[in-house]
Amino acid sequence: MDKKIKPLAIGADIELFLQNKQTKEIVSAEGYIKGTKENPFVFDQKNKYFATSLDNVLAEFCIPPAKTKAEFYNNIRKSVGYINMNLPEDLCTVALPSANLHEKYLQTEQAKIFGCEPDFNAYTGFQNNRPFCEDLTLRSAGGHIHFSYENPAPYDPLDYVGDEQRCDIIKA
């Protein structure tokens, strides 16, 4: 990159498991979390970036762009708080990298999807293969950050190889 890129704001999409408080069993978020990947549920009408969606069997939330660490942290706390306040009192969110769910929670089409939407390799420009796992009860949680910067190149979702600016940022 020829010039330094100065981040302006950072947002995120984060996935959490739901857990039964008493039994510690990890349960599916289906039926508890509003919104889908295609149509997230905006829970703060003053800011469309506060939203939830069901991602496989996990609760996902997104936060608005933040300009300070405190704002970023508070946005996450607000989102997790919203989810927990809207769950039955025997359930809560839990941040785990992965968990095994009982087969009874994995019977729907949504629950059988393993892995994210197609993503691309910043080094090759080619689409990554969808992950595969022999253990059909294993689910993994993740997330990613979004960040804005001055003078971004025009975005073309079909031109990952030619999008050097974004690929350099991803590599960093």
PDB file of N, CA, C and O in Angstrom, residues 42-51 63-65 71 75 78:
ATOM      1  N   VAL A  42     -33.768  -5.350  13.827  1.00  0.00           N
ATOM      2  CA  VAL A  42     -33.230  -4.136  14.439  1.00  0.00           C
ATOM      3  C   VAL A  42     -33.932  -3.946  15.778  1.00  0.00           C
ATOM      4  O   VAL A  42     -35.145  -3.783  15.831  1.00  0.00           O
ATOM      5  N   PHE A  43     -33.162  -3.989  16.873  1.00  0.00           N
ATOM      6  CA  PHE A  43     -33.774  -3.877  18.197  1.00  0.00           C
ATOM      7  C   PHE A  43     -33.665  -2.482  18.794  1.00  0.00           C
ATOM      8  O   PHE A  43     -34.222  -2.222  19.852  1.00  0.00           O
ATOM      9  N   ASP A  44     -32.982  -1.585  18.133  1.00  0.00           N
ATOM     10  CA  ASP A  44     -32.905  -0.187  18.575  1.00  0.00           C
ATOM     11  C   ASP A  44     -33.321   0.681  17.393  1.00  0.00           C
ATOM     12  O   ASP A  44     -32.548   0.850  16.444  1.00  0.00           O
ATOM     13  N   GLN A  45     -34.527   1.199  17.447  1.00  0.00           N
ATOM     14  CA  GLN A  45     -35.056   1.963  16.310  1.00  0.00           C
ATOM     15  C   GLN A  45     -34.281   3.262  16.053  1.00  0.00           C
ATOM     16  O   GLN A  45     -34.403   3.859  14.999  1.00  0.00           O
ATOM     17  N   LYS A  46     -33.452   3.679  17.004  1.00  0.00           N
ATOM     18  CA  LYS A  46     -32.637   4.884  16.815  1.00  0.00           C
ATOM     19  C   LYS A  46     -31.340   4.594  16.069  1.00  0.00           C
ATOM     20  O   LYS A  46     -30.667   5.509  15.622  1.00  0.00           O
ATOM     21  N   ASN A  47     -30.979   3.304  15.974  1.00  0.00           N
ATOM     22  CA  ASN A  47     -29.732   2.944  15.301  1.00  0.00           C
ATOM     23  C   ASN A  47     -29.892   1.586  14.629  1.00  0.00           C
ATOM     24  O   ASN A  47     -29.906   0.551  15.297  1.00  0.00           O
ATOM     25  N   LYS A  48     -29.999   1.603  13.307  1.00  0.00           N
ATOM     26  CA  LYS A  48     -30.272   0.382  12.546  1.00  0.00           C
ATOM     27  C   LYS A  48     -29.154  -0.660  12.621  1.00  0.00           C
ATOM     28  O   LYS A  48     -29.331  -1.795  12.207  1.00  0.00           O
ATOM     29  N   TYR A  49     -27.997  -0.277  13.152  1.00  0.00           N
ATOM     30  CA  TYR A  49     -26.889  -1.229  13.239  1.00  0.00           C
ATOM     31  C   TYR A  49     -26.934  -2.106  14.492  1.00  0.00           C
ATOM     32  O   TYR A  49     -26.151  -3.039  14.614  1.00  0.00           O
ATOM     33  N   PHE A  50     -27.817  -1.813  15.423  1.00  0.00           N
ATOM     34  CA  PHE A  50     -28.047  -2.711  16.558  1.00  0.00           C
ATOM     35  C   PHE A  50     -29.082  -3.734  16.099  1.00  0.00           C
ATOM     36  O   PHE A  50     -30.265  -3.417  15.995  1.00  0.00           O
ATOM     37  N   ALA A  51     -28.635  -4.952  15.813  1.00  0.00           N
ATOM     38  CA  ALA A  51     -29.550  -5.948  15.269  1.00  0.00           C
ATOM     39  C   ALA A  51     -29.134  -7.355  15.684  1.00  0.00           C
ATOM     40  O   ALA A  51     -27.982  -7.590  16.058  1.00  0.00           O
ATOM     41  N   ILE A  63     -23.206  -4.638  15.836  1.00  0.00           N
ATOM     42  CA  ILE A  63     -23.156  -3.364  16.541  1.00  0.00           C
ATOM     43  C   ILE A  63     -22.813  -2.255  15.555  1.00  0.00           C
ATOM     44  O   ILE A  63     -22.201  -2.496  14.524  1.00  0.00           O
ATOM     45  N   PRO A  64     -23.184  -1.030  15.897  1.00  0.00           N
ATOM     46  CA  PRO A  64     -22.841   0.085  15.025  1.00  0.00           C
ATOM     47  C   PRO A  64     -21.356   0.422  15.103  1.00  0.00           C
ATOM     48  O   PRO A  64     -20.674   0.043  16.068  1.00  0.00           O
ATOM     49  N   PRO A  65     -20.858   1.128  14.113  1.00  0.00           N
ATOM     50  CA  PRO A  65     -19.461   1.554  14.145  1.00  0.00           C
ATOM     51  C   PRO A  65     -19.177   2.412  15.377  1.00  0.00           C
ATOM     52  O   PRO A  65     -19.977   3.266  15.744  1.00  0.00           O
ATOM     53  N   GLU A  71     -16.863   3.054  23.461  1.00  0.00           N
ATOM     54  CA  GLU A  71     -18.084   2.956  22.670  1.00  0.00           C
ATOM     55  C   GLU A  71     -18.239   1.549  22.096  1.00  0.00           C
ATOM     56  O   GLU A  71     -19.330   0.960  22.127  1.00  0.00           O
ATOM     57  N   ASN A  75     -21.279  -0.892  23.099  1.00  0.00           N
ATOM     58  CA  ASN A  75     -22.172  -1.414  22.059  1.00  0.00           C
ATOM     59  C   ASN A  75     -22.336  -2.926  22.194  1.00  0.00           C
ATOM     60  O   ASN A  75     -23.434  -3.464  22.026  1.00  0.00           O
ATOM     61  N   LYS A  78     -24.482  -3.609  25.309  1.00  0.00           N
ATOM     62  CA  LYS A  78     -25.891  -3.310  25.038  1.00  0.00           C
ATOM     63  C   LYS A  78     -26.532  -4.462  24.265  1.00  0.00           C
ATOM     64  O   LYS A  78     -27.657  -4.879  24.583  1.00  0.00           O
TER      65      LYS A  78
END
